[in-house]
Coordinates of C-alpha atoms in Angstrom, one line a residue:
M1 CA 100.3 124.2 91.0
N2 CA 101.9 124.5 87.5
D3 CA 100.5 124.5 84.1
A4 CA 100.7 120.9 83.8
G5 CA 99.0 120.1 87.3
K6 CA 95.9 122.3 86.3
Q7 CA 95.5 120.8 83.4
V8 CA 95.1 117.3 84.8
E9 CA 93.0 118.6 87.6
S10 CA 91.3 120.1 85.2
A11 CA 90.7 117.1 83.1
R12 CA 88.9 115.3 85.8
A13 CA 85.5 116.9 85.9
T14 CA 82.8 117.8 83.7
V15 CA 80.8 120.2 83.5
M16 CA 77.8 121.4 81.9
H17 CA 76.7 125.2 81.9
V18 CA 73.0 125.3 80.4
R19 CA 71.8 129.0 79.0
C20 CA 68.0 129.9 79.2
P21 CA 66.2 132.0 76.7
E22 CA 66.7 135.8 77.9
R23 CA 64.2 137.2 79.7
L24 CA 63.0 134.0 81.3
L25 CA 60.2 134.4 84.2
E26 CA 61.9 133.7 87.3
E27 CA 59.4 131.2 88.3
T28 CA 60.4 129.1 84.9
Y29 CA 64.0 129.8 85.7
R30 CA 63.6 128.1 89.1
R31 CA 61.7 125.1 87.3
V32 CA 64.7 124.8 84.8
L33 CA 66.7 124.5 88.1
E34 CA 64.7 121.8 89.3
L35 CA 65.3 120.0 85.9
L36 CA 69.2 119.9 86.6
A37 CA 69.1 118.8 90.0
G38 CA 67.1 115.8 88.9
L39 CA 70.4 115.1 86.8
S40 CA 72.7 116.4 89.8
P41 CA 73.0 117.4 93.1
V42 CA 75.7 119.9 92.2
V43 CA 74.2 122.8 90.9
Q44 CA 74.9 126.1 90.6
A45 CA 72.5 129.0 90.0
L46 CA 74.0 131.7 87.7
P47 CA 70.7 134.6 87.8
P48 CA 69.0 135.4 86.0
S49 CA 69.3 132.7 83.2
A50 CA 72.4 130.4 83.4
A51 CA 73.3 127.5 85.9
L52 CA 76.5 125.0 86.0
V53 CA 76.5 121.4 86.9
E54 CA 78.9 119.2 87.9
L55 CA 78.4 115.9 85.8
K56 CA 80.6 113.6 87.5
G57 CA 79.2 111.9 89.8
A58 CA 76.0 112.2 87.4
L59 CA 77.5 110.0 84.6
R60 CA 78.5 107.1 86.6
Y61 CA 74.6 107.2 88.0
H62 CA 72.9 107.2 85.0
A63 CA 75.4 104.8 83.0
T64 CA 75.5 107.4 80.1
D65 CA 77.5 110.4 78.4
A66 CA 77.4 114.4 79.0
A67 CA 76.2 115.0 75.7
H68 CA 72.9 112.6 76.4
L69 CA 72.3 113.9 79.8
G70 CA 72.2 117.1 77.8
E71 CA 69.4 116.3 75.2
I72 CA 67.7 114.7 78.3
L73 CA 67.6 118.1 79.6
R74 CA 66.4 119.7 76.6
I75 CA 63.2 117.0 76.2
R76 CA 62.4 117.8 80.0
C77 CA 62.6 121.2 79.4
I78 CA 60.5 121.8 76.2
S79 CA 57.8 119.0 77.3
R80 CA 57.4 120.2 80.8
L81 CA 58.4 123.8 80.8
G82 CA 57.9 125.1 77.3
V83 CA 61.3 126.6 76.9
D84 CA 64.5 125.1 75.0
V85 CA 68.3 125.7 76.6
R86 CA 71.5 126.0 74.9
V87 CA 73.6 123.2 76.8
G88 CA 77.8 123.3 76.4
V89 CA 79.6 120.4 77.9
G90 CA 83.4 120.6 79.0
P91 CA 86.1 119.7 81.1
T92 CA 85.9 123.3 83.1
I93 CA 83.4 126.0 83.9
T94 CA 85.5 128.4 81.0
V95 CA 85.3 125.5 78.0
A96 CA 81.4 124.7 78.9
A97 CA 80.0 128.0 79.6
T98 CA 82.3 129.0 75.8
A99 CA 80.5 126.0 74.2
S100 CA 77.2 127.0 75.5
A101 CA 77.5 130.4 73.7
Q102 CA 78.2 128.7 70.6
V103 CA 75.2 126.9 70.3
P104 CA 72.9 128.8 68.0
G105 CA 69.1 129.5 69.3
P106 CA 66.8 128.5 70.6
G107 CA 68.6 125.4 71.9
G108 CA 71.1 122.5 71.4
V109 CA 73.9 120.5 72.8
L110 CA 77.6 120.6 72.2
A111 CA 80.1 118.8 74.4
V112 CA 83.9 119.3 74.1
A113 CA 86.0 116.3 75.4
P114 CA 89.1 117.1 77.4
D115 CA 91.7 115.8 74.6
E116 CA 89.7 118.3 71.8
V117 CA 89.7 121.5 73.9
A118 CA 92.8 123.2 72.8
G119 CA 91.9 122.5 69.0
W120 CA 88.3 123.7 69.7
L121 CA 89.4 127.3 71.6
A122 CA 92.1 128.0 68.7
P123 CA 90.0 129.3 66.2
L124 CA 87.7 131.4 68.2
P125 CA 87.4 134.9 68.1
V126 CA 88.5 136.3 71.2
E127 CA 85.9 137.6 72.6
A128 CA 84.1 134.1 72.4
L129 CA 86.1 133.0 75.3
Y130 CA 84.0 133.3 78.5
G131 CA 85.4 135.6 81.0
I132 CA 86.7 138.2 78.6
G133 CA 84.7 141.1 78.3
P134 CA 84.3 143.8 75.6
R135 CA 86.9 146.0 76.7
Q136 CA 89.4 143.4 77.2
A137 CA 88.8 142.0 73.9
V138 CA 89.2 145.6 72.2
V139 CA 92.8 145.9 73.9
L140 CA 93.6 142.2 72.8
R141 CA 92.5 143.2 69.2
D142 CA 94.3 146.4 69.2
H143 CA 97.3 144.3 69.7
G144 CA 97.0 141.4 67.2
I145 CA 95.5 139.0 69.3
H146 CA 92.2 138.1 67.2
S147 CA 91.6 134.4 68.3
V148 CA 91.8 131.9 71.2
G149 CA 94.5 130.1 70.0
L150 CA 96.9 133.3 69.7
L151 CA 96.0 134.3 73.2
A152 CA 96.7 131.0 74.1
A153 CA 100.1 130.9 72.3
V154 CA 101.4 134.8 73.5
C155 CA 103.4 134.3 76.9
P156 CA 101.7 134.7 80.1
A157 CA 103.6 137.8 81.3
T158 CA 102.7 139.7 78.0
V159 CA 98.8 138.9 78.4
Q160 CA 99.4 140.6 82.2
R161 CA 100.8 143.9 80.8
L162 CA 97.7 143.7 78.6
L163 CA 95.1 143.4 80.9
G164 CA 96.3 143.3 84.3
K165 CA 98.2 141.1 86.5
K166 CA 95.0 139.1 88.2
A167 CA 92.7 139.7 84.6
G168 CA 95.9 138.5 82.3
R169 CA 96.9 135.6 84.1
L170 CA 93.1 134.3 84.3
A171 CA 92.6 135.0 80.4
A172 CA 96.2 133.4 79.5
D173 CA 95.0 130.3 81.6
R174 CA 91.4 129.9 80.8
A175 CA 92.7 130.2 76.6
R176 CA 94.4 126.9 77.2
G177 CA 91.6 125.5 78.7
I178 CA 92.9 125.5 82.4
D179 CA 90.4 127.0 85.0
P180 CA 90.3 124.7 88.5
R181 CA 87.3 126.6 90.1
P182 CA 84.8 123.9 91.2
V183 CA 81.0 124.2 90.4
V184 CA 79.7 125.5 93.7
P185 CA 75.8 124.8 94.9
R186 CA 74.0 127.9 95.4
N187 CA 71.3 128.1 97.7
L188 CA 68.0 129.2 96.8
P189 CA 67.0 132.8 98.3
A190 CA 65.4 133.1 101.4
S191 CA 62.2 134.4 100.4
A192 CA 59.5 134.2 97.3
A193 CA 57.3 136.7 96.1
V194 CA 53.7 136.2 93.7
R195 CA 52.0 139.5 93.0
H196 CA 48.8 140.3 91.2
R197 CA 47.9 144.3 90.1
F198 CA 44.3 144.8 89.2
T199 CA 43.2 146.5 86.0
S200 CA 41.5 149.3 87.9
H201 CA 41.0 150.5 91.1
T202 CA 39.4 147.9 93.5
L203 CA 36.8 148.4 96.2
D204 CA 35.2 145.0 95.9
G205 CA 35.8 143.2 98.9
A206 CA 35.2 139.8 97.4
V207 CA 37.3 140.8 94.2
V208 CA 40.4 141.3 96.5
R209 CA 39.6 137.9 98.2
A210 CA 39.7 135.9 94.8
A211 CA 43.0 137.5 94.3
L212 CA 44.3 136.8 97.7
L213 CA 43.5 133.0 97.2
D214 CA 44.9 133.0 93.7
L215 CA 48.4 134.7 94.8
V216 CA 48.1 131.8 98.5
V217 CA 47.8 129.2 95.3
R218 CA 50.0 130.3 93.3
L219 CA 53.0 130.9 96.2
G220 CA 52.1 127.4 98.1
L221 CA 52.7 125.7 94.4
H222 CA 55.9 127.8 94.3
L223 CA 57.2 126.9 97.6
R224 CA 56.4 123.0 96.8
H225 CA 57.9 122.9 93.5
R226 CA 61.2 124.4 94.9
G227 CA 61.1 121.9 98.2
Q228 CA 60.7 124.8 100.5
A229 CA 58.8 125.9 103.3
A230 CA 57.6 129.3 104.9
R231 CA 58.2 130.4 108.2
A232 CA 56.4 133.8 107.8
L233 CA 54.5 135.7 105.0
T234 CA 54.4 139.7 104.5
L235 CA 51.5 140.9 102.5
S236 CA 51.8 144.4 100.8
L237 CA 49.2 146.5 99.7
R238 CA 49.4 149.1 97.0
F239 CA 46.6 151.9 97.1
A240 CA 45.2 154.3 94.5
G241 CA 47.4 157.6 95.2
G242 CA 50.9 155.5 95.8
T243 CA 50.3 155.0 99.1
T244 CA 51.2 151.2 100.7
W245 CA 50.4 149.3 103.9
E246 CA 52.5 146.4 104.7
K247 CA 52.7 143.5 107.6
I248 CA 54.6 140.3 108.1
R249 CA 53.3 137.3 110.3
R250 CA 55.1 134.0 111.4
L251 CA 53.2 130.7 110.9
P252 CA 52.9 128.8 113.8
E253 CA 54.8 125.9 111.9
P254 CA 56.5 126.2 108.7
S255 CA 54.3 125.1 105.7
A256 CA 53.7 125.5 102.0
H257 CA 50.2 124.3 102.4
E258 CA 47.4 126.3 100.7
D259 CA 45.4 125.5 104.1
D260 CA 47.9 126.8 106.1
L261 CA 48.9 130.2 104.1
R262 CA 45.4 130.9 103.1
M263 CA 44.6 131.2 107.1
L264 CA 47.4 133.5 107.8
V265 CA 47.0 135.5 104.6
Y266 CA 43.2 136.3 106.2
Q267 CA 44.6 137.0 109.2
L268 CA 47.0 139.5 107.5
M269 CA 44.3 141.4 105.2
D270 CA 41.9 141.5 108.2
A271 CA 44.6 143.3 110.2
A272 CA 44.5 145.8 107.3
A273 CA 41.1 147.1 108.2
L274 CA 39.8 147.8 104.8
Q275 CA 37.1 149.7 104.5
R276 CA 36.9 152.0 100.9
A277 CA 40.1 152.2 100.1
R278 CA 40.7 151.7 96.7
L279 CA 43.3 148.8 96.1
I280 CA 45.7 148.8 92.7
G281 CA 48.0 145.9 93.8
I282 CA 48.5 143.3 96.2
A283 CA 52.1 141.2 97.1
L284 CA 52.3 138.1 99.2
R285 CA 55.7 137.4 100.0
A286 CA 56.9 133.9 101.8
E287 CA 59.8 134.7 104.1
D288 CA 62.4 133.0 106.1
L289 CA 62.1 129.6 104.0
I290 CA 64.1 126.7 105.0
D291 CA 64.1 122.9 103.3
A292 CA 60.7 121.3 103.2
G293 CA 62.5 118.2 104.3
Q294 CA 63.2 120.2 108.0
V295 CA 59.5 120.5 108.0
A296 CA 58.5 117.7 111.3
E297 CA 55.4 116.0 110.0
Q298 CA 52.6 116.3 112.8
I299 CA 50.3 113.8 113.8
S300 CA 47.0 114.8 112.7
L301 CA 43.7 113.9 114.1
D302 CA 41.7 116.4 111.7
G303 CA 40.5 114.4 108.8
A304 CA 39.3 117.2 106.8
R305 CA 42.7 118.4 106.7
E306 CA 44.1 115.1 105.8
S307 CA 41.9 115.4 103.1
R308 CA 42.8 118.3 101.7
L309 CA 46.2 117.5 101.7
L310 CA 45.7 114.3 99.7
A311 CA 43.5 116.7 96.9
E312 CA 46.6 119.1 97.1
Q313 CA 48.9 116.6 96.0
A314 CA 46.6 115.2 93.4
M315 CA 45.7 118.8 92.1
D316 CA 50.0 119.5 92.1
R317 CA 50.1 116.2 90.0
I318 CA 47.9 117.6 87.7
R319 CA 49.3 121.2 87.5
D320 CA 52.7 119.4 86.1
K321 CA 51.2 117.8 83.8
F322 CA 49.0 120.3 82.0
G323 CA 49.9 123.4 83.4
P324 CA 49.6 125.6 86.4
G325 CA 46.1 127.1 85.7
S326 CA 44.5 123.8 84.9
I327 CA 43.0 123.5 88.2
G328 CA 42.2 125.8 91.2
P329 CA 39.2 127.1 93.5
A330 CA 36.7 127.9 91.6
T331 CA 36.4 131.6 92.8
V332 CA 39.3 132.4 91.0
A333 CA 38.2 131.2 87.9
P334 CA 37.1 134.5 86.7
L335 CA 40.1 136.2 87.9
R336 CA 42.0 134.5 85.8
R337 CA 39.9 134.6 82.7
A338 CA 40.0 138.8 82.9
S339 CA 44.0 138.2 83.6

């Protein structure tokens, strides 16, 4: 494809690049991805704290422009998660990611229209172009190429001699706003984990059971927010002295419900046959995850279970509104206050 063809192809797409705060908790990052999925079905996670979103179809669906969608995302992140994000919008991945990096913290939206790309990129320092690493920037600056505009003006063959064939071709294209890469949806990982560390060596069985229940509640909520269900659980125990114990067991049916997870976790804990072991930490990991929509709904004649599932849904709505620690089993409340 020639340069003109690449430019036409790139102009057809509208891409959003989102930068979350650094050192964001993994669970919060996943919640941001869920909010992005509410804007568009095409979301590509860029762990640990960024993501790409294809907006072409979303703009028609929401009947608004990309900058407004970026502001909607910011409002939802702030109001629901307590974090702000930097959002860049452009016709290509490179332009959108370069734009998001130019947004000053803690958050904001910068949209670059297709016909503005060349003029907007030109004055930026060459290291500001997304994909240009520190070493490449030093090489370019040593040869008098200080801005993206100068990089775009240099013959691509010259850039290839400076940076190498592939890297030089990509740098020359992207400086001209050419980047045909699509946003590729990235699936969630096939496992999820929660952990608890005791403040001191623990022998008290009641404290351990409370910690286990807290892990079950957290893991179940985590899976339900991600729209996933676990086929198996792994329980890991860490003891004073550095020894560990780990065991995996499969669920009868894939689930993300606290009832199902709790029963299996207690079976795993019983299998550990602890007596006077001094625990320092517990980890619970959901394995072999599937989309919750793939789980068959079984007809149940257990009225008590159905009531607990309805209560779980109500508690999830309360947690979404007031925070994950706003409601839960009474036995874990002292544990959470202590932490």
